[in-house]
Amino acid sequence: MTAEQDRRDTSGTDPAGAGTQTAAPPGTGSPEYTPGERRRILGAACLGWGMEYFDFMLPTLLAGAIMNHYGVSAGVFGVAIAGQLVGSAIGGVLFGWLGDRYGRRRTLIWSILIYSIATGLVFFAPNFAVFLVLRILTGIGTGGEWAVGFAWLNEAWAPKRRGLGGGVVQASLWPAYALAVLVAQLVVDWRVAFLLGVLPALACIWIRFGCRESRQWEELQRRKAAGLLTETTAAQASRSPWRQLVAKDSLPIVLVGLVVAFGAQWVPYTATAWMPSMLKTDLGFDAGTASLVLYLAAAISFVGFILAGWLSDRWGRRRVFVTFAALQTVTFAVMLVLALGGEGLGNFVWLYLASSLFLGYFGIFGVWFGELFPTRIRSLGSAAAYNIGRGLSGIGTIIGGVVATSAGYGIAVGIAVVGAAIVTVAALFLRDRAGRVITADE
């Protein structure tokens, strides 16, 4: 298949990105979705991912209060953040498999219920050990949500505007993050913020009754049951999903993908994790001013995600992804030099805001990974690549905690350059299939 064939699609001109597609024989073309169905699926993915980030980032925003409450150091607290990431790797693979077996909608609901309930239960955690266990459970739920939500979006959204759709879903995390910043600033007792984290469970009611299942997934199940799959697909589908995942046509994608995800996730779980503490401690900002900086960073990243996703529809996933990551590498390199020199730390604010724009490559992840795997293992393949890398990036969080304790928050933020450099190089080795038509039988 040529690169041009890879990128060819049948999308129409619906302004919401829904498109009008030409009908095709079942399993051989891209099934039709109504504009309303596509928008609701986009909304479900945004709700799940955005509110996941609200729950996931509360510990970093309330780090000082949590460490004081339980009497632990920044290094020990970093273990809880790393635990979330390890949980996300486990949950990603588990729910990725469930998403391919039981459907995108049902599995998304399960994952949201797990991470929201686990977050709410932190309110009752009597010690740090229980807090740690609950954060691992939160990670399991959040890891599953990402892969299933993006697999659903990949299958429903118009191929030529899939990058834009992915950018919008990724951007949904920053309004949720801004809400988390606001909640963290307003609550008197930090535990109340976690109790509010149970609210995303209410979204499950709307997803269950307001959103339809993936047509490609449904068609795959129908054709499998009726024995109508093509000979090649039938032979592959007869093996377990785990064997398909490590087959020669999938394993290289998973391995390179997890390295890319490892590098990318290293960045927010070092820089984003410790920047709030640096603003308040090293730069002496009061809570209101620190929150203003974080709000501004969230707004800039919101634009960056959508911009990168939109550009990737025009210039390709890999080219845009690598460009944004390379610019971020340069930015964090400058920040690390300043932190090591102990001078010019006042420049950290505008440099951090610049790095927030270049974080836009995260808006490409979900659609890029989803386009690389067939429908029969799209959820599992994307989850394995992204969430195993995400779990391994917990190493950076632990290192960042140790560095923050021994050398200061500025250097802990600056070591994000390691992850940015890794993702820039590794992404060069991933295939680009931007805009390909996704079918049931492939």
Tab-separated table of C-alpha atoms in Angstrom:
chain	number	residue	atom	x	y	z
A	1	MET	CA	0.000	0.000	0.000
A	2	THR	CA	1.382	3.385	-0.987
A	3	ALA	CA	1.501	6.406	1.267
A	4	GLU	CA	-1.176	8.069	-0.862
A	5	GLN	CA	-3.435	5.021	-0.522
A	6	ASP	CA	-2.805	5.029	3.206
A	7	ARG	CA	-4.088	8.583	3.447
A	8	ARG	CA	-7.081	8.251	1.105
A	9	ASP	CA	-10.573	8.480	2.635
A	10	THR	CA	-14.219	8.952	1.782
A	11	SER	CA	-15.143	11.785	4.112
A	12	GLY	CA	-17.546	14.490	3.084
A	13	THR	CA	-17.981	18.085	4.063
A	14	ASP	CA	-19.825	18.109	7.364
A	15	PRO	CA	-18.476	21.140	9.281
A	16	ALA	CA	-18.414	19.263	12.586
A	17	GLY	CA	-15.951	16.758	11.150
A	18	ALA	CA	-18.679	14.171	10.684
A	19	GLY	CA	-18.485	13.908	6.946
A	20	THR	CA	-20.869	12.102	4.573
A	21	GLN	CA	-19.504	8.803	3.374
A	22	THR	CA	-20.374	6.664	0.406
A	23	ALA	CA	-21.979	3.380	1.372
A	24	ALA	CA	-19.753	0.343	0.974
A	25	PRO	CA	-20.241	-3.402	1.339
A	26	PRO	CA	-20.204	-4.423	4.996
A	27	GLY	CA	-16.722	-4.798	6.365
A	28	THR	CA	-15.003	-3.480	3.227
A	29	GLY	CA	-15.676	0.231	3.569
A	30	SER	CA	-16.027	2.808	6.307
A	31	PRO	CA	-19.532	2.456	7.884
A	32	GLU	CA	-21.753	5.506	7.928
A	33	TYR	CA	-22.259	7.487	11.127
A	34	THR	CA	-24.717	10.332	11.413
A	35	PRO	CA	-23.266	13.727	12.364
A	36	GLY	CA	-25.077	13.480	15.700
A	37	GLU	CA	-23.578	10.059	16.450
A	38	ARG	CA	-20.093	11.323	15.733
A	39	ARG	CA	-20.481	14.392	17.874
A	40	ARG	CA	-21.811	12.337	20.784
A	41	ILE	CA	-18.921	9.881	20.528
A	42	LEU	CA	-16.531	12.837	20.475
A	43	GLY	CA	-18.297	14.197	23.545
A	44	ALA	CA	-18.011	10.850	25.356
A	45	ALA	CA	-14.289	10.655	24.625
A	46	CYS	CA	-13.826	14.262	25.806
A	47	LEU	CA	-15.743	13.668	29.034
A	48	GLY	CA	-13.891	10.476	29.846
A	49	TRP	CA	-10.430	11.824	29.084
A	50	GLY	CA	-10.942	15.322	30.466
A	51	MET	CA	-12.372	14.279	33.804
A	52	GLU	CA	-9.777	11.522	34.032
A	53	TYR	CA	-7.140	14.234	34.052
A	54	PHE	CA	-9.013	16.118	36.760
A	55	ASP	CA	-8.761	13.041	38.977
A	56	PHE	CA	-5.237	12.159	37.893
A	57	MET	CA	-3.665	15.571	38.544
A	58	LEU	CA	-5.166	16.306	41.954
A	59	PRO	CA	-2.200	14.752	43.838
A	60	THR	CA	0.349	17.018	42.144
A	61	LEU	CA	-1.739	20.131	42.759
A	62	LEU	CA	-2.219	19.235	46.427
A	63	ALA	CA	1.211	17.687	46.943
A	64	GLY	CA	2.236	19.949	49.831
A	65	ALA	CA	-0.952	19.387	51.827
A	66	ILE	CA	-0.883	15.631	51.215
A	67	MET	CA	2.782	15.285	52.220
A	68	ASN	CA	2.156	17.277	55.397
A	69	HIS	CA	-0.965	15.265	56.257
A	70	TYR	CA	0.753	11.903	55.924
A	71	GLY	CA	4.214	13.069	56.998
A	72	VAL	CA	6.065	11.902	53.888
A	73	SER	CA	8.853	13.471	51.830
A	74	ALA	CA	8.675	14.501	48.175
A	75	GLY	CA	10.606	11.356	47.257
A	76	VAL	CA	8.086	9.089	49.003
A	77	PHE	CA	5.200	11.068	47.559
A	78	GLY	CA	6.695	10.501	44.106
A	79	VAL	CA	6.075	6.782	44.620
A	80	ALA	CA	2.318	7.477	44.648
A	81	ILE	CA	2.582	9.342	41.338
A	82	ALA	CA	4.635	6.479	39.924
A	83	GLY	CA	2.049	4.046	41.271
A	84	GLN	CA	-0.636	5.810	39.260
A	85	LEU	CA	1.462	5.381	36.140
A	86	VAL	CA	2.110	1.692	36.796
A	87	GLY	CA	-1.625	1.278	37.362
A	88	SER	CA	-2.297	3.016	34.048
A	89	ALA	CA	-0.081	0.489	32.261
A	90	ILE	CA	-1.963	-2.408	33.831
A	91	GLY	CA	-5.346	-0.823	33.232
A	92	GLY	CA	-4.487	0.182	29.697
A	93	VAL	CA	-3.633	-3.348	28.625
A	94	LEU	CA	-6.535	-4.893	30.573
A	95	PHE	CA	-9.197	-2.489	29.335
A	96	GLY	CA	-7.678	-2.414	25.877
A	97	TRP	CA	-8.330	-6.138	25.652
A	98	LEU	CA	-11.821	-5.697	27.122
A	99	GLY	CA	-12.571	-2.930	24.605
A	100	ASP	CA	-11.823	-5.241	21.685
A	101	ARG	CA	-13.801	-8.087	23.272
A	102	TYR	CA	-16.870	-6.353	24.735
A	103	GLY	CA	-17.060	-3.108	22.791
A	104	ARG	CA	-15.880	0.480	23.137
A	105	ARG	CA	-18.901	1.962	24.900
A	106	ARG	CA	-19.303	-0.628	27.639
A	107	THR	CA	-15.599	-0.711	28.449
A	108	LEU	CA	-15.329	3.085	28.570
A	109	ILE	CA	-18.089	3.143	31.181
A	110	TRP	CA	-16.287	0.547	33.307
A	111	SER	CA	-13.031	2.492	33.238
A	112	ILE	CA	-14.694	5.796	34.202
A	113	LEU	CA	-16.470	4.145	37.126
A	114	ILE	CA	-13.210	2.696	38.452
A	115	TYR	CA	-11.129	5.870	38.340
A	116	SER	CA	-13.871	8.152	39.687
A	117	ILE	CA	-14.850	5.897	42.597
A	118	ALA	CA	-11.196	5.242	43.525
A	119	THR	CA	-10.550	8.991	43.564
A	120	GLY	CA	-13.554	9.677	45.762
A	121	LEU	CA	-12.483	7.024	48.273
A	122	VAL	CA	-9.247	8.935	48.951
A	123	PHE	CA	-11.378	11.144	51.194
A	124	PHE	CA	-11.490	8.247	53.664
A	125	ALA	CA	-7.841	7.099	53.328
A	126	PRO	CA	-6.445	6.829	56.901
A	127	ASN	CA	-2.764	6.595	55.914
A	128	PHE	CA	-0.375	6.943	53.004
A	129	ALA	CA	-0.419	3.210	52.216
A	130	VAL	CA	-4.177	3.284	51.557
A	131	PHE	CA	-3.737	6.515	49.577
A	132	LEU	CA	-1.133	4.745	47.428
A	133	VAL	CA	-3.387	1.754	46.737
A	134	LEU	CA	-6.273	4.015	45.728
A	135	ARG	CA	-4.038	6.002	43.361
A	136	ILE	CA	-2.941	2.763	41.712
A	137	LEU	CA	-6.607	1.851	41.231
A	138	THR	CA	-7.196	5.309	39.774
A	139	GLY	CA	-4.354	4.663	37.333
A	140	ILE	CA	-5.927	1.368	36.279
A	141	GLY	CA	-9.146	3.160	35.377
A	142	THR	CA	-7.469	6.082	33.624
A	143	GLY	CA	-5.206	3.793	31.590
A	144	GLY	CA	-8.210	1.939	30.219
A	145	GLU	CA	-10.144	5.081	29.336
A	146	TRP	CA	-7.501	6.504	27.000
A	147	ALA	CA	-7.191	3.541	24.637
A	148	VAL	CA	-10.882	2.711	24.452
A	149	GLY	CA	-11.985	6.315	23.988
A	150	PHE	CA	-9.550	6.961	21.170
A	151	ALA	CA	-10.272	3.628	19.461
A	152	TRP	CA	-13.950	4.638	19.434
A	153	LEU	CA	-13.136	8.094	18.081
A	154	ASN	CA	-10.817	6.713	15.372
A	155	GLU	CA	-13.573	4.488	14.070
A	156	ALA	CA	-16.309	7.120	14.136
A	157	TRP	CA	-14.652	10.360	13.029
A	158	ALA	CA	-14.156	11.509	9.442
A	159	PRO	CA	-10.734	10.255	8.215
A	160	LYS	CA	-9.559	13.575	6.767
A	161	ARG	CA	-10.385	15.371	10.016
A	162	ARG	CA	-9.455	12.624	12.446
A	163	GLY	CA	-6.398	14.544	13.669
A	164	LEU	CA	-8.521	17.568	14.519
A	165	GLY	CA	-10.958	15.339	16.394
A	166	GLY	CA	-8.105	13.777	18.339
A	167	GLY	CA	-6.730	17.204	19.157
A	168	VAL	CA	-10.104	18.288	20.533
A	169	VAL	CA	-10.317	15.175	22.736
A	170	GLN	CA	-6.794	15.724	24.047
A	171	ALA	CA	-7.530	19.411	24.607
A	172	SER	CA	-10.444	18.469	26.854
A	173	LEU	CA	-8.002	17.588	29.613
A	174	TRP	CA	-6.942	21.215	30.101
A	175	PRO	CA	-10.358	22.666	30.993
A	176	ALA	CA	-10.567	19.773	33.440
A	177	TYR	CA	-7.068	20.575	34.694
A	178	ALA	CA	-8.034	24.235	35.114
A	179	LEU	CA	-11.041	23.047	37.120
A	180	ALA	CA	-8.724	20.922	39.264
A	181	VAL	CA	-6.501	23.963	39.862
A	182	LEU	CA	-9.553	25.957	40.936
A	183	VAL	CA	-10.806	23.209	43.242
A	184	ALA	CA	-7.347	22.741	44.770
A	185	GLN	CA	-7.178	26.465	45.444
A	186	LEU	CA	-10.644	26.779	46.989
A	187	VAL	CA	-10.990	23.710	49.204
A	188	VAL	CA	-10.042	24.100	52.848
A	189	ASP	CA	-9.530	20.356	53.350
A	190	TRP	CA	-7.566	18.719	50.510
A	191	ARG	CA	-9.586	15.522	50.899
A	192	VAL	CA	-12.740	17.297	49.723
A	193	ALA	CA	-11.133	17.815	46.303
A	194	PHE	CA	-10.750	14.055	45.943
A	195	LEU	CA	-14.323	13.473	47.063
A	196	LEU	CA	-15.479	15.703	44.208
A	197	GLY	CA	-13.531	13.420	41.882
A	198	VAL	CA	-16.347	10.894	42.055
A	199	LEU	CA	-18.611	13.146	39.956
A	200	PRO	CA	-17.379	11.900	36.530
A	201	ALA	CA	-19.241	8.659	37.271
A	202	LEU	CA	-22.436	10.532	36.395
A	203	ALA	CA	-21.228	10.809	32.781
A	204	CYS	CA	-21.631	7.051	32.447
A	205	ILE	CA	-25.415	7.409	32.382
A	206	TRP	CA	-25.304	9.660	29.323
A	207	ILE	CA	-22.674	7.524	27.568
A	208	ARG	CA	-24.759	4.381	28.125
A	209	PHE	CA	-27.988	5.817	26.730
A	210	GLY	CA	-26.810	8.657	24.493
A	211	CYS	CA	-23.966	7.124	22.454
A	212	ARG	CA	-24.010	4.262	19.994
A	213	GLU	CA	-21.388	1.516	19.846
A	214	SER	CA	-18.651	1.563	17.198
A	215	ARG	CA	-20.138	0.429	13.898
A	216	GLN	CA	-16.839	-1.123	12.813
A	217	TRP	CA	-16.619	-3.145	16.022
A	218	GLU	CA	-20.232	-4.295	15.682
A	219	GLU	CA	-19.697	-5.236	12.046
A	220	LEU	CA	-16.526	-7.149	12.939
A	221	GLN	CA	-18.461	-9.194	15.519
A	222	ARG	CA	-21.285	-9.859	13.059
A	223	ARG	CA	-18.972	-11.009	10.290
A	224	LYS	CA	-16.921	-13.116	12.674
A	225	ALA	CA	-20.032	-14.903	13.973
A	226	ALA	CA	-21.370	-15.459	10.462
A	227	GLY	CA	-18.036	-16.652	9.057
A	228	LEU	CA	-17.894	-13.771	6.585
A	229	LEU	CA	-14.423	-12.424	7.343
A	230	THR	CA	-11.861	-12.466	4.570
A	231	GLU	CA	-9.500	-15.426	4.682
A	232	THR	CA	-6.560	-13.345	5.898
A	233	THR	CA	-8.497	-11.573	8.649
A	234	ALA	CA	-10.206	-14.810	9.739
A	235	ALA	CA	-6.832	-16.515	10.141
A	236	GLN	CA	-5.509	-13.643	12.233
A	237	ALA	CA	-8.687	-13.297	14.295
A	238	SER	CA	-8.641	-17.014	15.123
A	239	ARG	CA	-5.584	-16.399	17.320
A	240	SER	CA	-5.868	-14.859	20.761
A	241	PRO	CA	-5.562	-11.054	20.879
A	242	TRP	CA	-2.335	-11.463	22.863
A	243	ARG	CA	-0.753	-13.556	20.105
A	244	GLN	CA	-1.917	-11.024	17.528
A	245	LEU	CA	-0.308	-8.285	19.600
A	246	VAL	CA	3.135	-9.927	19.472
A	247	ALA	CA	2.872	-10.988	15.824
A	248	LYS	CA	5.461	-9.604	13.416
A	249	ASP	CA	3.025	-7.063	11.946
A	250	SER	CA	2.116	-5.623	15.372
A	251	LEU	CA	5.021	-6.091	17.789
A	252	PRO	CA	7.403	-3.567	16.155
A	253	ILE	CA	4.653	-0.919	16.312
A	254	VAL	CA	4.031	-1.683	19.985
A	255	LEU	CA	7.728	-1.533	20.903
A	256	VAL	CA	8.483	1.710	19.083
A	257	GLY	CA	5.188	3.185	20.248
A	258	LEU	CA	5.882	2.494	23.909
A	259	VAL	CA	9.284	4.194	23.643
A	260	VAL	CA	7.588	7.247	22.117
A	261	ALA	CA	4.942	7.205	24.856
A	262	PHE	CA	7.594	6.720	27.554
A	263	GLY	CA	9.468	9.825	26.450
A	264	ALA	CA	6.329	11.885	26.026
A	265	GLN	CA	4.844	10.945	29.397
A	266	TRP	CA	8.152	11.635	31.138
A	267	VAL	CA	7.599	15.313	30.302
A	268	PRO	CA	4.330	16.095	32.125
A	269	TYR	CA	5.114	13.763	35.010
A	270	THR	CA	8.307	15.666	35.729
A	271	ALA	CA	7.656	19.228	34.551
A	272	THR	CA	3.918	19.433	35.209
A	273	ALA	CA	4.209	17.467	38.453
A	274	TRP	CA	6.772	19.779	40.063
A	275	MET	CA	6.070	23.154	38.438
A	276	PRO	CA	3.304	24.073	40.951
A	277	SER	CA	5.704	23.483	43.848
A	278	MET	CA	8.464	25.443	42.119
A	279	LEU	CA	6.198	28.444	41.565
A	280	LYS	CA	5.301	28.586	45.245
A	281	THR	CA	8.610	27.546	46.804
A	282	ASP	CA	11.502	28.598	44.557
A	283	LEU	CA	9.868	31.604	42.891
A	284	GLY	CA	7.862	32.713	45.928
A	285	PHE	CA	4.516	33.067	44.132
A	286	ASP	CA	1.406	33.184	46.271
A	287	ALA	CA	-1.347	30.643	45.615
A	288	GLY	CA	-3.342	33.009	43.397
A	289	THR	CA	-0.416	33.986	41.166
A	290	ALA	CA	0.781	30.380	40.872
A	291	SER	CA	-2.721	29.309	39.859
A	292	LEU	CA	-2.820	32.082	37.235
A	293	VAL	CA	0.376	30.741	35.639
A	294	LEU	CA	-1.043	27.206	35.587
A	295	TYR	CA	-4.331	28.449	34.104
A	296	LEU	CA	-2.419	30.239	31.359
A	297	ALA	CA	-0.325	27.147	30.660
A	298	ALA	CA	-3.525	25.099	30.415
A	299	ALA	CA	-5.035	27.568	27.942
A	300	ILE	CA	-1.891	27.536	25.789
A	301	SER	CA	-1.770	23.733	25.763
A	302	PHE	CA	-5.449	23.663	24.833
A	303	VAL	CA	-4.579	25.620	21.692
A	304	GLY	CA	-1.465	23.510	21.087
A	305	PHE	CA	-3.353	20.204	21.098
A	306	ILE	CA	-5.957	21.359	18.616
A	307	LEU	CA	-3.367	23.111	16.427
A	308	ALA	CA	-1.112	20.041	16.264
A	309	GLY	CA	-4.054	17.735	15.522
A	310	TRP	CA	-5.310	20.029	12.758
A	311	LEU	CA	-1.846	20.380	11.225
A	312	SER	CA	-1.353	16.596	11.292
A	313	ASP	CA	-4.366	16.197	8.987
A	314	ARG	CA	-2.573	18.364	6.446
A	315	TRP	CA	1.114	17.586	6.872
A	316	GLY	CA	1.028	14.100	8.365
A	317	ARG	CA	1.188	12.786	11.930
A	318	ARG	CA	4.928	12.157	12.124
A	319	ARG	CA	6.147	15.442	10.671
A	320	VAL	CA	4.047	17.615	12.983
A	321	PHE	CA	4.632	15.408	16.024
A	322	VAL	CA	8.425	15.489	15.674
A	323	THR	CA	8.486	19.241	15.026
A	324	PHE	CA	6.563	20.036	18.213
A	325	ALA	CA	8.638	17.568	20.275
A	326	ALA	CA	11.941	18.978	18.974
A	327	LEU	CA	10.931	22.530	19.885
A	328	GLN	CA	9.979	21.342	23.351
A	329	THR	CA	13.351	19.622	23.746
A	330	VAL	CA	15.138	22.904	23.107
A	331	THR	CA	12.902	24.727	25.592
A	332	PHE	CA	13.508	22.265	28.425
A	333	ALA	CA	17.232	22.197	27.693
A	334	VAL	CA	17.353	25.947	28.311
A	335	MET	CA	15.350	25.523	31.525
A	336	LEU	CA	17.716	22.837	32.818
A	337	VAL	CA	20.769	25.004	32.103
A	338	LEU	CA	19.194	27.896	33.997
A	339	ALA	CA	18.298	25.660	36.937
A	340	LEU	CA	21.790	24.153	37.131
A	341	GLY	CA	23.317	27.616	37.033
A	342	GLY	CA	20.998	28.898	39.737
A	343	GLU	CA	20.386	32.125	37.845
A	344	GLY	CA	17.617	33.381	35.610
A	345	LEU	CA	14.950	31.271	37.286
A	346	GLY	CA	12.490	34.095	36.664
A	347	ASN	CA	12.579	33.047	32.999
A	348	PHE	CA	11.081	29.695	33.954
A	349	VAL	CA	7.556	31.066	33.720
A	350	TRP	CA	7.610	32.118	30.071
A	351	LEU	CA	9.715	29.093	29.116
A	352	TYR	CA	7.180	26.828	30.804
A	353	LEU	CA	4.403	28.555	28.869
A	354	ALA	CA	6.319	27.960	25.618
A	355	SER	CA	6.776	24.281	26.501
A	356	SER	CA	3.019	24.091	27.089
A	357	LEU	CA	2.375	25.052	23.458
A	358	PHE	CA	4.879	22.487	22.192
A	359	LEU	CA	3.153	19.845	24.300
A	360	GLY	CA	0.662	19.910	21.425
A	361	TYR	CA	2.078	16.660	20.045
A	362	PHE	CA	-0.072	14.865	22.622
A	363	GLY	CA	-3.032	15.869	20.447
A	364	ILE	CA	-1.751	13.481	17.783
A	365	PHE	CA	-1.076	10.388	19.907
A	366	GLY	CA	-4.546	8.838	20.034
A	367	VAL	CA	-5.366	9.038	16.337
A	368	TRP	CA	-1.841	8.109	15.216
A	369	PHE	CA	-1.704	4.940	17.308
A	370	GLY	CA	-5.276	4.012	16.380
A	371	GLU	CA	-4.491	4.230	12.661
A	372	LEU	CA	-1.587	1.806	13.052
A	373	PHE	CA	-3.672	-1.156	14.324
A	374	PRO	CA	-6.577	-3.100	12.758
A	375	THR	CA	-10.059	-2.992	14.279
A	376	ARG	CA	-9.717	-6.461	15.849
A	377	ILE	CA	-6.890	-5.259	18.172
A	378	ARG	CA	-7.091	-1.471	17.866
A	379	SER	CA	-7.945	-0.894	21.505
A	380	LEU	CA	-5.434	-3.434	22.856
A	381	GLY	CA	-2.619	-2.404	20.504
A	382	SER	CA	-2.993	1.311	21.224
A	383	ALA	CA	-3.283	0.632	24.954
A	384	ALA	CA	-0.207	-1.577	25.084
A	385	ALA	CA	1.972	0.942	23.257
A	386	TYR	CA	0.742	4.055	25.046
A	387	ASN	CA	0.089	2.833	28.559
A	388	ILE	CA	3.102	0.554	29.015
A	389	GLY	CA	5.215	3.535	28.004
A	390	ARG	CA	3.172	5.665	30.369
A	391	GLY	CA	3.770	3.217	33.207
A	392	LEU	CA	7.517	3.055	32.566
A	393	SER	CA	7.669	6.855	32.648
A	394	GLY	CA	7.002	6.533	36.364
A	395	ILE	CA	10.768	6.161	36.624
A	396	GLY	CA	11.015	9.826	35.697
A	397	THR	CA	8.521	10.741	38.387
A	398	ILE	CA	10.539	8.936	41.065
A	399	ILE	CA	13.761	10.525	39.820
A	400	GLY	CA	12.041	13.903	39.769
A	401	GLY	CA	10.954	13.442	43.372
A	402	VAL	CA	14.480	12.589	44.471
A	403	VAL	CA	15.899	15.530	42.502
A	404	ALA	CA	13.273	17.904	43.930
A	405	THR	CA	14.229	16.836	47.442
A	406	SER	CA	17.998	17.011	46.971
A	407	ALA	CA	18.564	19.678	44.295
A	408	GLY	CA	15.409	21.763	44.074
A	409	TYR	CA	12.236	21.945	42.045
A	410	GLY	CA	13.846	23.829	39.149
A	411	ILE	CA	16.112	20.938	38.198
A	412	ALA	CA	13.245	18.486	38.732
A	413	VAL	CA	11.282	20.437	36.101
A	414	GLY	CA	14.284	20.782	33.794
A	415	ILE	CA	14.982	17.044	33.543
A	416	ALA	CA	11.855	16.863	31.382
A	417	VAL	CA	14.367	17.434	28.563
A	418	VAL	CA	15.292	13.742	28.777
A	419	GLY	CA	11.789	12.637	27.833
A	420	ALA	CA	11.387	15.305	25.159
A	421	ALA	CA	14.611	14.188	23.465
A	422	ILE	CA	13.586	10.522	23.559
A	423	VAL	CA	10.187	11.170	22.009
A	424	THR	CA	11.680	13.348	19.267
A	425	VAL	CA	14.031	10.613	18.077
A	426	ALA	CA	11.790	7.576	18.604
A	427	ALA	CA	8.821	9.089	16.748
A	428	LEU	CA	10.882	9.143	13.553
A	429	PHE	CA	10.571	5.347	13.393
A	430	LEU	CA	6.757	5.132	13.519
A	431	ARG	CA	4.838	4.709	10.276
A	432	ASP	CA	2.490	7.511	9.249
A	433	ARG	CA	-0.969	6.390	8.037
A	434	ALA	CA	-2.767	9.676	8.501
A	435	GLY	CA	-6.329	9.775	7.208
A	436	ARG	CA	-6.709	6.098	6.272
A	437	VAL	CA	-10.195	4.608	6.075
A	438	ILE	CA	-10.906	2.292	9.023
A	439	THR	CA	-13.045	-0.766	8.324
A	440	ALA	CA	-14.271	-3.810	10.241
A	441	ASP	CA	-12.424	-6.395	8.144
A	442	GLU	CA	-8.743	-5.421	8.006
